[in-house]
PDB file of C-alpha atoms in Angstrom:
ATOM      1  CA  MET A   1    -102.364 -55.129 -16.134  1.00  0.00           C
ATOM      2  CA  THR A   2    -105.658 -56.501 -17.631  1.00  0.00           C
ATOM      3  CA  PRO A   3    -107.609 -53.781 -20.217  1.00  0.00           C
ATOM      4  CA  SER A   4    -110.062 -53.087 -17.724  1.00  0.00           C
ATOM      5  CA  ASN A   5    -107.377 -52.007 -15.402  1.00  0.00           C
ATOM      6  CA  VAL A   6    -105.869 -50.043 -18.026  1.00  0.00           C
ATOM      7  CA  PHE A   7    -109.017 -48.296 -18.991  1.00  0.00           C
ATOM      8  CA  THR A   8    -109.566 -47.500 -15.235  1.00  0.00           C
ATOM      9  CA  PHE A   9    -106.231 -46.246 -14.807  1.00  0.00           C
ATOM     10  CA  VAL A  10    -106.776 -43.771 -17.441  1.00  0.00           C
ATOM     11  CA  ALA A  11    -110.169 -42.949 -16.201  1.00  0.00           C
ATOM     12  CA  THR A  12    -108.955 -41.979 -13.069  1.00  0.00           C
ATOM     13  CA  ALA A  13    -105.872 -39.698 -14.503  1.00  0.00           C
ATOM     14  CA  LEU A  14    -108.276 -37.923 -16.577  1.00  0.00           C
ATOM     15  CA  SER A  15    -110.528 -37.153 -13.934  1.00  0.00           C
ATOM     16  CA  LEU A  16    -108.074 -35.989 -11.405  1.00  0.00           C
ATOM     17  CA  PHE A  17    -106.722 -33.593 -14.313  1.00  0.00           C
ATOM     18  CA  VAL A  18    -109.948 -32.153 -15.021  1.00  0.00           C
ATOM     19  CA  LEU A  19    -110.526 -31.567 -11.247  1.00  0.00           C
ATOM     20  CA  GLN A  20    -107.382 -30.037 -10.926  1.00  0.00           C
ATOM     21  CA  ALA A  21    -107.908 -27.675 -13.746  1.00  0.00           C
ATOM     22  CA  ARG A  22    -111.188 -26.573 -12.112  1.00  0.00           C
ATOM     23  CA  GLY A  23    -109.658 -25.863  -9.011  1.00  0.00           C
ATOM     24  CA  SER A  24    -107.123 -23.641 -10.404  1.00  0.00           C
ATOM     25  CA  GLU A  25    -109.485 -21.638 -12.850  1.00  0.00           C
ATOM     26  CA  GLN A  26    -110.363 -18.283 -11.790  1.00  0.00           C
ATOM     27  CA  GLU A  27    -114.016 -17.608 -10.913  1.00  0.00           C
ATOM     28  CA  TRP A  28    -116.201 -16.119 -13.424  1.00  0.00           C
ATOM     29  CA  VAL A  29    -118.124 -13.030 -12.175  1.00  0.00           C
ATOM     30  CA  ARG A  30    -120.577 -10.494 -13.489  1.00  0.00           C
ATOM     31  CA  GLY A  31    -118.256  -7.015 -13.472  1.00  0.00           C
ATOM     32  CA  ALA A  32    -119.110  -4.161 -11.841  1.00  0.00           C
ATOM     33  CA  VAL A  33    -118.370  -0.122 -12.266  1.00  0.00           C
ATOM     34  CA  ALA A  34    -117.323   2.607 -10.506  1.00  0.00           C
ATOM     35  CA  VAL A  35    -119.421   5.895 -11.232  1.00  0.00           C
ATOM     36  CA  THR A  36    -116.605   8.472 -10.931  1.00  0.00           C
ATOM     37  CA  HIS A  37    -118.933  11.752 -12.626  1.00  0.00           C
ATOM     38  CA  TRP A  38    -122.691  12.220 -12.799  1.00  0.00           C
ATOM     39  CA  ASP A  39    -124.725  15.133 -14.023  1.00  0.00           C
ATOM     40  CA  GLU A  40    -128.332  15.453 -12.443  1.00  0.00           C
ATOM     41  CA  GLY A  41    -130.893  14.441 -14.517  1.00  0.00           C
ATOM     42  CA  LEU A  42    -129.679  11.042 -15.216  1.00  0.00           C
ATOM     43  CA  GLU A  43    -131.592   8.197 -14.776  1.00  0.00           C
ATOM     44  CA  LEU A  44    -130.139   4.699 -13.387  1.00  0.00           C
ATOM     45  CA  GLU A  45    -131.708   1.767 -13.499  1.00  0.00           C
ATOM     46  CA  GLN A  46    -130.539  -2.240 -12.798  1.00  0.00           C
ATOM     47  CA  LEU A  47    -132.125  -4.890 -14.935  1.00  0.00           C
ATOM     48  CA  GLY A  48    -135.790  -5.203 -13.765  1.00  0.00           C
ATOM     49  CA  GLY A  49    -136.327  -1.771 -13.695  1.00  0.00           C
ATOM     50  CA  VAL A  50    -135.243  -1.172 -10.356  1.00  0.00           C
ATOM     51  CA  LYS A  51    -134.168   2.870  -9.874  1.00  0.00           C
ATOM     52  CA  VAL A  52    -130.769   3.199  -8.408  1.00  0.00           C
ATOM     53  CA  PRO A  53    -129.913   6.364  -6.640  1.00  0.00           C
ATOM     54  CA  VAL A  54    -126.985   8.221  -7.640  1.00  0.00           C
ATOM     55  CA  SER A  55    -125.851  11.614  -6.445  1.00  0.00           C
ATOM     56  CA  ALA A  56    -123.313  13.989  -7.468  1.00  0.00           C
ATOM     57  CA  ALA A  57    -122.081  14.817  -3.474  1.00  0.00           C
ATOM     58  CA  SER A  58    -120.880  10.985  -3.150  1.00  0.00           C
ATOM     59  CA  LEU A  59    -118.834   9.462  -5.482  1.00  0.00           C
ATOM     60  CA  PRO A  60    -117.532   7.362  -6.817  1.00  0.00           C
ATOM     61  CA  HIS A  61    -120.740   5.115  -6.145  1.00  0.00           C
ATOM     62  CA  TYR A  62    -120.388   1.328  -7.051  1.00  0.00           C
ATOM     63  CA  VAL A  63    -123.011  -0.385  -9.098  1.00  0.00           C
ATOM     64  CA  GLY A  64    -122.997  -4.122  -9.983  1.00  0.00           C
ATOM     65  CA  GLY A  65    -125.020  -5.912 -12.667  1.00  0.00           C
ATOM     66  CA  LEU A  66    -126.705  -5.164 -15.557  1.00  0.00           C
ATOM     67  CA  TRP A  67    -127.985  -1.611 -16.110  1.00  0.00           C
ATOM     68  CA  SER A  68    -129.095   1.375 -18.035  1.00  0.00           C
ATOM     69  CA  VAL A  69    -129.141   4.504 -18.017  1.00  0.00           C
ATOM     70  CA  ASP A  70    -131.506   7.570 -19.698  1.00  0.00           C
ATOM     71  CA  ALA A  71    -130.414  11.330 -20.155  1.00  0.00           C
ATOM     72  CA  ASP A  72    -133.137  13.913 -21.423  1.00  0.00           C
ATOM     73  CA  HIS A  73    -130.376  17.095 -22.355  1.00  0.00           C
ATOM     74  CA  SER A  74    -126.608  16.987 -22.300  1.00  0.00           C
ATOM     75  CA  GLU A  75    -125.910  15.167 -19.039  1.00  0.00           C
ATOM     76  CA  ARG A  76    -122.536  13.084 -18.688  1.00  0.00           C
ATOM     77  CA  LEU A  77    -121.266  10.320 -16.925  1.00  0.00           C
ATOM     78  CA  LEU A  78    -118.006   8.739 -16.325  1.00  0.00           C
ATOM     79  CA  LEU A  79    -117.195   5.208 -15.071  1.00  0.00           C
ATOM     80  CA  LYS A  80    -114.740   3.060 -14.760  1.00  0.00           C
ATOM     81  CA  ALA A  81    -115.634  -1.245 -14.762  1.00  0.00           C
ATOM     82  CA  SER A  82    -113.915  -3.330 -12.900  1.00  0.00           C
ATOM     83  CA  ASN A  83    -112.190  -5.174 -16.258  1.00  0.00           C
ATOM     84  CA  SER A  84    -110.268  -1.154 -16.293  1.00  0.00           C
ATOM     85  CA  VAL A  85    -112.772  -0.009 -19.583  1.00  0.00           C
ATOM     86  CA  LEU A  86    -113.541   3.577 -19.014  1.00  0.00           C
ATOM     87  CA  LEU A  87    -116.800   4.902 -20.206  1.00  0.00           C
ATOM     88  CA  ASP A  88    -117.347   8.716 -20.930  1.00  0.00           C
ATOM     89  CA  TYR A  89    -121.012   8.855 -22.008  1.00  0.00           C
ATOM     90  CA  ARG A  90    -123.201  11.815 -22.509  1.00  0.00           C
ATOM     91  CA  GLY A  91    -127.037  12.395 -23.210  1.00  0.00           C
ATOM     92  CA  ARG A  92    -129.295  13.072 -24.825  1.00  0.00           C
ATOM     93  CA  GLY A  93    -130.086   9.013 -25.345  1.00  0.00           C
ATOM     94  CA  TYR A  94    -129.773   5.899 -23.770  1.00  0.00           C
ATOM     95  CA  LEU A  95    -126.959   3.449 -22.392  1.00  0.00           C
ATOM     96  CA  SER A  96    -126.823  -0.021 -20.918  1.00  0.00           C
ATOM     97  CA  ILE A  97    -124.791  -2.828 -20.169  1.00  0.00           C
ATOM     98  CA  GLU A  98    -126.311  -5.842 -21.271  1.00  0.00           C
ATOM     99  CA  ARG A  99    -123.531  -7.995 -20.806  1.00  0.00           C
ATOM    100  CA  PHE A 100    -120.364  -8.122 -18.309  1.00  0.00           C
ATOM    101  CA  GLU A 101    -118.653 -11.230 -17.661  1.00  0.00           C
ATOM    102  CA  GLN A 102    -115.482 -11.322 -16.252  1.00  0.00           C
ATOM    103  CA  ASN A 103    -112.677 -13.966 -15.190  1.00  0.00           C
ATOM    104  CA  ALA A 104    -109.851 -11.903 -13.431  1.00  0.00           C
ATOM    105  CA  ASP A 105    -107.181 -12.174 -10.338  1.00  0.00           C
ATOM    106  CA  PHE A 106    -108.519  -9.815  -8.078  1.00  0.00           C
ATOM    107  CA  SER A 107    -105.564  -9.560  -5.944  1.00  0.00           C
ATOM    108  CA  GLY A 108    -102.911  -7.154  -5.399  1.00  0.00           C
ATOM    109  CA  ASP A 109    -103.508  -3.461  -6.670  1.00  0.00           C
ATOM    110  CA  TRP A 110    -105.320  -5.172  -9.836  1.00  0.00           C
ATOM    111  CA  LEU A 111    -107.395  -2.015 -10.885  1.00  0.00           C
ATOM    112  CA  ALA A 112    -104.394   0.474 -11.345  1.00  0.00           C
ATOM    113  CA  SER A 113    -102.073  -2.564 -13.148  1.00  0.00           C
ATOM    114  CA  GLU A 114    -101.698  -1.938 -16.795  1.00  0.00           C
ATOM    115  CA  GLU A 115    -103.162  -4.422 -18.193  1.00  0.00           C
ATOM    116  CA  GLU A 116    -106.425  -6.746 -17.417  1.00  0.00           C
ATOM    117  CA  SER A 117    -106.033  -9.784 -15.885  1.00  0.00           C
ATOM    118  CA  ALA A 118    -107.395 -12.715 -17.426  1.00  0.00           C
ATOM    119  CA  GLN A 119    -110.531 -11.737 -19.865  1.00  0.00           C
ATOM    120  CA  SER A 120    -113.978 -10.409 -20.029  1.00  0.00           C
ATOM    121  CA  ARG A 121    -116.742  -9.947 -22.181  1.00  0.00           C
ATOM    122  CA  MET A 122    -118.934  -6.909 -22.710  1.00  0.00           C
ATOM    123  CA  ILE A 123    -121.995  -6.273 -24.587  1.00  0.00           C
ATOM    124  CA  LEU A 124    -123.287  -2.075 -24.674  1.00  0.00           C
ATOM    125  CA  ASN A 125    -126.316  -0.972 -26.084  1.00  0.00           C
ATOM    126  CA  LEU A 126    -126.067   2.601 -27.129  1.00  0.00           C
ATOM    127  CA  ARG A 127    -129.536   3.645 -29.054  1.00  0.00           C
ATOM    128  CA  ALA A 128    -129.039   7.675 -28.773  1.00  0.00           C
ATOM    129  CA  GLY A 129    -126.160  10.158 -27.775  1.00  0.00           C
ATOM    130  CA  GLY A 130    -122.455   9.902 -27.433  1.00  0.00           C
ATOM    131  CA  LEU A 131    -120.411   7.246 -25.952  1.00  0.00           C
ATOM    132  CA  LEU A 132    -116.438   6.827 -25.988  1.00  0.00           C
ATOM    133  CA  VAL A 133    -114.966   3.889 -25.234  1.00  0.00           C
ATOM    134  CA  ASP A 134    -111.392   3.500 -23.611  1.00  0.00           C
ATOM    135  CA  GLN A 135    -110.590  -0.015 -23.744  1.00  0.00           C
ATOM    136  CA  ARG A 136    -106.568   0.117 -24.164  1.00  0.00           C
ATOM    137  CA  LYS A 137    -106.358  -2.051 -20.962  1.00  0.00           C
ATOM    138  CA  LEU A 138    -108.234  -4.977 -21.908  1.00  0.00           C
ATOM    139  CA  SER A 139    -106.243  -7.992 -22.636  1.00  0.00           C
ATOM    140  CA  GLU A 140    -106.103  -9.839 -25.841  1.00  0.00           C
ATOM    141  CA  ALA A 141    -108.370 -12.573 -24.732  1.00  0.00           C
ATOM    142  CA  SER A 142    -111.500  -9.842 -23.785  1.00  0.00           C
ATOM    143  CA  GLN A 143    -114.108  -9.306 -26.241  1.00  0.00           C
ATOM    144  CA  LEU A 144    -116.348  -6.038 -26.129  1.00  0.00           C
ATOM    145  CA  THR A 145    -119.298  -4.639 -28.918  1.00  0.00           C
ATOM    146  CA  VAL A 146    -121.188  -1.758 -28.802  1.00  0.00           C
ATOM    147  CA  GLU A 147    -124.739  -2.540 -30.259  1.00  0.00           C
ATOM    148  CA  THR A 148    -126.378   0.273 -32.118  1.00  0.00           C
ATOM    149  CA  PRO A 149    -129.903   0.367 -34.186  1.00  0.00           C
ATOM    150  CA  VAL A 150    -127.560   1.340 -37.534  1.00  0.00           C
ATOM    151  CA  GLY A 151    -124.997  -1.603 -36.511  1.00  0.00           C
ATOM    152  CA  ARG A 152    -122.478  -3.523 -34.288  1.00  0.00           C
ATOM    153  CA  ILE A 153    -119.308  -1.905 -33.535  1.00  0.00           C
ATOM    154  CA  ALA A 154    -116.222  -3.940 -32.200  1.00  0.00           C
ATOM    155  CA  ALA A 155    -112.452  -2.609 -31.425  1.00  0.00           C
ATOM    156  CA  LYS A 156    -109.354  -4.505 -31.451  1.00  0.00           C
ATOM    157  CA  LYS A 157    -107.914  -3.877 -28.325  1.00  0.00           C
ATOM    158  CA  HIS A 158    -105.763  -1.232 -26.979  1.00  0.00           C
ATOM    159  CA  ALA A 159    -108.253   1.340 -28.933  1.00  0.00           C
ATOM    160  CA  LEU A 160    -109.306   4.533 -27.548  1.00  0.00           C
ATOM    161  CA  TRP A 161    -112.626   5.618 -30.143  1.00  0.00           C
ATOM    162  CA  MET A 162    -116.044   7.459 -29.854  1.00  0.00           C
ATOM    163  CA  ILE A 163    -119.074   7.291 -31.540  1.00  0.00           C
ATOM    164  CA  GLU A 164    -121.954  10.100 -31.622  1.00  0.00           C
ATOM    165  CA  LEU A 165    -125.633   9.011 -32.441  1.00  0.00           C
ATOM    166  CA  THR A 166    -128.699  10.993 -33.183  1.00  0.00           C
ATOM    167  CA  LYS A 167    -132.047  10.050 -33.924  1.00  0.00           C
ATOM    168  CA  ASP A 168    -134.837  11.902 -35.872  1.00  0.00           C
ATOM    169  CA  GLU A 169    -137.882  10.788 -34.133  1.00  0.00           C
ATOM    170  CA  ARG A 170    -140.206  12.042 -37.382  1.00  0.00           C
ATOM    171  CA  LYS A 171    -138.684  10.973 -40.199  1.00  0.00           C
ATOM    172  CA  ARG A 172    -137.147   7.798 -38.051  1.00  0.00           C
ATOM    173  CA  THR A 173    -133.419   8.624 -39.033  1.00  0.00           C
ATOM    174  CA  TYR A 174    -130.574   8.032 -37.542  1.00  0.00           C
ATOM    175  CA  ARG A 175    -126.892  10.354 -37.843  1.00  0.00           C
ATOM    176  CA  PHE A 176    -123.929   8.875 -36.869  1.00  0.00           C
ATOM    177  CA  GLU A 177    -120.245   9.071 -36.257  1.00  0.00           C
ATOM    178  CA  VAL A 178    -117.587   6.484 -35.383  1.00  0.00           C
ATOM    179  CA  GLN A 179    -114.445   8.354 -34.856  1.00  0.00           C
ATOM    180  CA  CYS A 180    -111.096   6.495 -33.860  1.00  0.00           C
ATOM    181  CA  VAL A 181    -108.175   8.088 -31.795  1.00  0.00           C
ATOM    182  CA  ASP A 182    -106.093   4.983 -31.259  1.00  0.00           C
ATOM    183  CA  GLY A 183    -106.548   1.675 -32.619  1.00  0.00           C
ATOM    184  CA  VAL A 184    -108.539  -0.184 -35.220  1.00  0.00           C
ATOM    185  CA  VAL A 185    -112.499   0.048 -34.961  1.00  0.00           C
ATOM    186  CA  ARG A 186    -114.752  -2.579 -37.209  1.00  0.00           C
ATOM    187  CA  MET A 187    -118.522  -1.604 -37.884  1.00  0.00           C
ATOM    188  CA  VAL A 188    -120.887  -3.810 -39.133  1.00  0.00           C
ATOM    189  CA  ASP A 189    -124.175  -2.533 -40.713  1.00  0.00           C
ATOM    190  CA  LEU A 190    -127.416  -3.996 -40.833  1.00  0.00           C
ATOM    191  CA  THR A 191    -126.817  -5.143 -44.195  1.00  0.00           C
ATOM    192  CA  GLY A 192    -123.501  -6.759 -43.197  1.00  0.00           C
ATOM    193  CA  ARG A 193    -121.345  -3.767 -45.055  1.00  0.00           C
ATOM    194  CA  ILE A 194    -117.860  -3.997 -42.398  1.00  0.00           C
ATOM    195  CA  PHE A 195    -116.385  -0.570 -42.554  1.00  0.00           C
ATOM    196  CA  THR A 196    -112.799  -0.230 -40.838  1.00  0.00           C
ATOM    197  CA  ILE A 197    -111.586   3.156 -39.274  1.00  0.00           C
ATOM    198  CA  ARG A 198    -108.059   3.533 -38.346  1.00  0.00           C
ATOM    199  CA  SER A 199    -106.165   6.217 -36.003  1.00  0.00           C
ATOM    200  CA  GLY A 200    -106.801   9.334 -36.954  1.00  0.00           C
ATOM    201  CA  GLN A 201    -110.141   8.613 -39.048  1.00  0.00           C
ATOM    202  CA  ARG A 202    -113.727   8.677 -39.092  1.00  0.00           C
ATOM    203  CA  ILE A 203    -116.761   7.455 -40.746  1.00  0.00           C
ATOM    204  CA  SER A 204    -120.238   9.496 -41.010  1.00  0.00           C
ATOM    205  CA  GLY A 205    -123.410   8.221 -42.137  1.00  0.00           C
ATOM    206  CA  ALA A 206    -127.129   9.388 -42.105  1.00  0.00           C
ATOM    207  CA  GLY A 207    -130.569   7.923 -42.899  1.00  0.00           C
ATOM    208  CA  ALA A 208    -132.577   4.661 -42.330  1.00  0.00           C
ATOM    209  CA  ALA A 209    -131.491   2.436 -40.088  1.00  0.00           C
ATOM    210  CA  GLY A 210    -130.970  -0.233 -42.568  1.00  0.00           C
ATOM    211  CA  THR A 211    -129.757   1.531 -45.630  1.00  0.00           C
ATOM    212  CA  PRO A 212    -127.239   4.738 -44.373  1.00  0.00           C
ATOM    213  CA  SER A 213    -125.095   6.456 -46.668  1.00  0.00           C
ATOM    214  CA  VAL A 214    -121.689   6.280 -45.203  1.00  0.00           C
ATOM    215  CA  GLU A 215    -118.737   8.476 -46.261  1.00  0.00           C
ATOM    216  CA  VAL A 216    -115.030   8.238 -44.636  1.00  0.00           C
ATOM    217  CA  ALA A 217    -112.822  11.022 -43.361  1.00  0.00           C
ATOM    218  CA  GLU A 218    -110.655  12.520 -41.268  1.00  0.00           C
ATOM    219  CA  ILE A 219    -110.841  13.006 -37.341  1.00  0.00           C
ATOM    220  CA  THR A 220    -112.887  16.184 -36.703  1.00  0.00           C
ATOM    221  CA  THR A 221    -111.225  18.713 -35.038  1.00  0.00           C
ATOM    222  CA  ALA A 222    -114.231  18.646 -32.441  1.00  0.00           C
ATOM    223  CA  ALA A 223    -113.344  15.227 -31.940  1.00  0.00           C
ATOM    224  CA  THR A 224    -109.567  15.779 -31.374  1.00  0.00           C
ATOM    225  CA  GLU A 225    -110.573  18.664 -28.653  1.00  0.00           C
ATOM    226  CA  TYR A 226    -113.283  16.351 -26.732  1.00  0.00           C
ATOM    227  CA  PHE A 227    -110.534  13.563 -26.674  1.00  0.00           C
ATOM    228  CA  GLU A 228    -108.207  16.115 -25.053  1.00  0.00           C
ATOM    229  CA  GLY A 229    -110.669  16.658 -22.433  1.00  0.00           C
ATOM    230  CA  TYR A 230    -111.235  13.254 -21.413  1.00  0.00           C
ATOM    231  CA  SER A 231    -107.814  12.900 -20.869  1.00  0.00           C
ATOM    232  CA  SER A 232    -107.782  15.794 -18.189  1.00  0.00           C
ATOM    233  CA  ARG A 233    -110.628  14.315 -17.177  1.00  0.00           C
ATOM    234  CA  VAL A 234    -109.018  10.706 -16.672  1.00  0.00           C
ATOM    235  CA  ALA A 235    -106.145  12.543 -14.986  1.00  0.00           C
ATOM    236  CA  GLU A 236    -108.299  13.766 -12.300  1.00  0.00           C
ATOM    237  CA  LEU A 237    -109.199   9.978 -11.550  1.00  0.00           C
ATOM    238  CA  ALA A 238    -105.893   9.535  -9.950  1.00  0.00           C
ATOM    239  CA  THR A 239    -107.142  11.818  -7.156  1.00  0.00           C
ATOM    240  CA  MET A 240    -110.202  10.227  -6.248  1.00  0.00           C
ATOM    241  CA  ASP A 241    -110.284   7.514  -3.948  1.00  0.00           C
ATOM    242  CA  ILE A 242    -111.572   4.583  -6.051  1.00  0.00           C
ATOM    243  CA  SER A 243    -111.983   1.411  -3.801  1.00  0.00           C
ATOM    244  CA  GLN A 244    -110.998  -1.972  -5.365  1.00  0.00           C
ATOM    245  CA  GLU A 245    -112.824  -3.677  -2.288  1.00  0.00           C
ATOM    246  CA  ALA A 246    -116.025  -1.429  -2.798  1.00  0.00           C
ATOM    247  CA  LEU A 247    -115.834  -2.303  -6.594  1.00  0.00           C
ATOM    248  CA  LEU A 248    -115.204  -6.050  -5.737  1.00  0.00           C
ATOM    249  CA  ALA A 249    -117.800  -6.497  -3.719  1.00  0.00           C
ATOM    250  CA  GLU A 250    -120.464  -5.433  -6.513  1.00  0.00           C
ATOM    251  CA  THR A 251    -119.354  -8.244  -8.351  1.00  0.00           C
ATOM    252  CA  VAL A 252    -121.860 -11.551  -8.244  1.00  0.00           C
ATOM    253  CA  PRO A 253    -120.371 -14.995  -9.201  1.00  0.00           C
ATOM    254  CA  LEU A 254    -121.332 -16.880 -11.582  1.00  0.00           C
ATOM    255  CA  VAL A 255    -122.056 -20.414 -10.328  1.00  0.00           C
ATOM    256  CA  TYR A 256    -122.754 -23.382 -12.470  1.00  0.00           C
ATOM    257  CA  LYS A 257    -123.666 -26.815 -11.572  1.00  0.00           C
ATOM    258  CA  GLN A 258    -121.017 -29.627 -12.615  1.00  0.00           C
ATOM    259  CA  SER A 259    -121.915 -32.911 -12.907  1.00  0.00           C
ATOM    260  CA  THR A 260    -118.652 -35.135 -13.218  1.00  0.00           C
ATOM    261  CA  ALA A 261    -117.447 -37.245 -10.394  1.00  0.00           C
ATOM    262  CA  VAL A 262    -114.625 -39.012  -9.976  1.00  0.00           C
ATOM    263  CA  GLU A 263    -116.823 -41.832  -8.687  1.00  0.00           C
ATOM    264  CA  GLU A 264    -118.901 -42.036 -11.575  1.00  0.00           C
ATOM    265  CA  ILE A 265    -116.261 -41.966 -14.276  1.00  0.00           C
ATOM    266  CA  VAL A 266    -114.206 -44.851 -12.369  1.00  0.00           C
ATOM    267  CA  THR A 267    -117.225 -47.451 -12.052  1.00  0.00           C
ATOM    268  CA  ASP A 268    -119.462 -46.669 -15.023  1.00  0.00           C
ATOM    269  CA  ARG A 269    -116.584 -46.203 -17.658  1.00  0.00           C
ATOM    270  CA  VAL A 270    -118.177 -42.957 -18.826  1.00  0.00           C
ATOM    271  CA  ASP A 271    -116.641 -41.999 -22.538  1.00  0.00           C
ATOM    272  CA  ALA A 272    -113.483 -39.307 -22.886  1.00  0.00           C
ATOM    273  CA  SER A 273    -115.503 -36.951 -24.515  1.00  0.00           C
ATOM    274  CA  SER A 274    -117.537 -36.360 -21.361  1.00  0.00           C
ATOM    275  CA  LEU A 275    -115.004 -35.211 -19.654  1.00  0.00           C
ATOM    276  CA  GLN A 276    -114.870 -32.223 -21.374  1.00  0.00           C
ATOM    277  CA  LEU A 277    -115.618 -28.711 -20.033  1.00  0.00           C
ATOM    278  CA  LYS A 278    -119.107 -27.226 -21.623  1.00  0.00           C
ATOM    279  CA  ARG A 279    -119.359 -23.725 -21.939  1.00  0.00           C
ATOM    280  CA  PRO A 280    -122.087 -22.537 -19.211  1.00  0.00           C
ATOM    281  CA  TYR A 281    -125.510 -20.517 -19.764  1.00  0.00           C
ATOM    282  CA  ALA A 282    -126.454 -17.563 -18.197  1.00  0.00           C
ATOM    283  CA  ILE A 283    -129.986 -16.519 -18.243  1.00  0.00           C
ATOM    284  CA  GLU A 284    -130.884 -13.037 -17.366  1.00  0.00           C
ATOM    285  CA  TYR A 285    -134.230 -11.188 -16.462  1.00  0.00           C
ATOM    286  CA  SER A 286    -135.918  -9.328 -18.997  1.00  0.00           C
ATOM    287  CA  ALA A 287    -139.324  -7.126 -18.426  1.00  0.00           C
ATOM    288  CA  ARG A 288    -142.099  -7.845 -20.393  1.00  0.00           C
ATOM    289  CA  ALA A 289    -141.729  -5.708 -23.787  1.00  0.00           C
ATOM    290  CA  ALA A 290    -144.728  -3.274 -24.744  1.00  0.00           C
ATOM    291  CA  PRO A 291    -146.973  -4.599 -27.233  1.00  0.00           C
ATOM    292  CA  VAL A 292    -146.205  -3.247 -30.652  1.00  0.00           C
ATOM    293  CA  THR A 293    -149.766  -3.239 -31.813  1.00  0.00           C
ATOM    294  CA  GLU A 294    -152.947  -2.960 -29.820  1.00  0.00           C
ATOM    295  CA  PHE A 295    -154.628  -5.860 -28.353  1.00  0.00           C
ATOM    296  CA  ARG A 296    -158.012  -4.730 -28.773  1.00  0.00           C
ATOM    297  CA  GLY A 297    -159.809  -2.642 -31.556  1.00  0.00           C
ATOM    298  CA  VAL A 298    -162.769  -0.406 -30.773  1.00  0.00           C
ATOM    299  CA  ALA A 299    -165.763  -0.705 -33.142  1.00  0.00           C
ATOM    300  CA  ARG A 300    -167.148   2.966 -34.234  1.00  0.00           C
ATOM    301  CA  PRO A 301    -170.821   2.926 -34.448  1.00  0.00           C
ATOM    302  CA  PRO A 302    -172.254   3.265 -37.913  1.00  0.00           C
ATOM    303  CA  SER A 303    -172.889   6.423 -39.405  1.00  0.00           C
ATOM    304  CA  ALA A 304    -176.670   7.685 -40.267  1.00  0.00           C
ATOM    305  CA  TYR A 305    -175.869   6.628 -43.661  1.00  0.00           C
ATOM    306  CA  GLU A 306    -174.894   3.004 -42.850  1.00  0.00           C
ATOM    307  CA  ALA A 307    -177.493   2.691 -40.632  1.00  0.00           C
ATOM    308  CA  ASP A 308    -180.216   3.338 -43.025  1.00  0.00           C
ATOM    309  CA  LEU A 309    -178.382   1.082 -45.569  1.00  0.00           C
ATOM    310  CA  PHE A 310    -179.795  -2.005 -42.974  1.00  0.00           C
TER     311      PHE A 310
END
């Protein structure tokens, strides 16, 4: 066999292997959530500013894509995501899902499984309010991050934890508490300091966003009681008819263009490095932010004294 034939045989085998791997890969989708508790007064908007009408009388309500919720008082929101993460949020404040990608096997009774199939990536943005995160069913390959004005929080898999964050608008300072019931939670503040919170521990901080004073202590009694109340609310979900089909219908496939073909590999002798799959990029629309400073200034007329000078 000539060297040219050897190369053609190897290239064809590699191309068939790549195409077979692509065909066997599970599809990446943008995840969805089922709203199971909704207090009137909350405002839900999808990315781009489109308001989503939600009524407490018609739950569960299914929402796909990326969205945000505003609360003026102490309204509460409970939802279950398609990757089995449970989020229990209460205002006053703001919460949004900025990224939610999921690669899963949506077959059988996947929503009730003990552990998420495949993997997912979630980024939450909490500006103020209280958020309980139950990620005990996430797989080891999944990632969940909560971005806050005082730092970034991430937990190891199978964790149950919560954060309470308030802002003093006049002083422009924050008060926060991160409490962990199960697992290990890590917080990285804006200066790069890393705080580790283990089961039964909490960290509390106060001050400016960049330089808060932080201390470590035991979990509070109020937090323990809240977690107990959360457990009873989760037990009620078993009686709620959450439709897998309705939740799956709100997911959106993330389709990326693939350019490699068998004919191109065989005829053009493409280098083997070109057969490697590249990680896709997803560009989301975001509304234009409000200007930080005024675009135009207004000059006042000169005073009588200033007019006399000229």
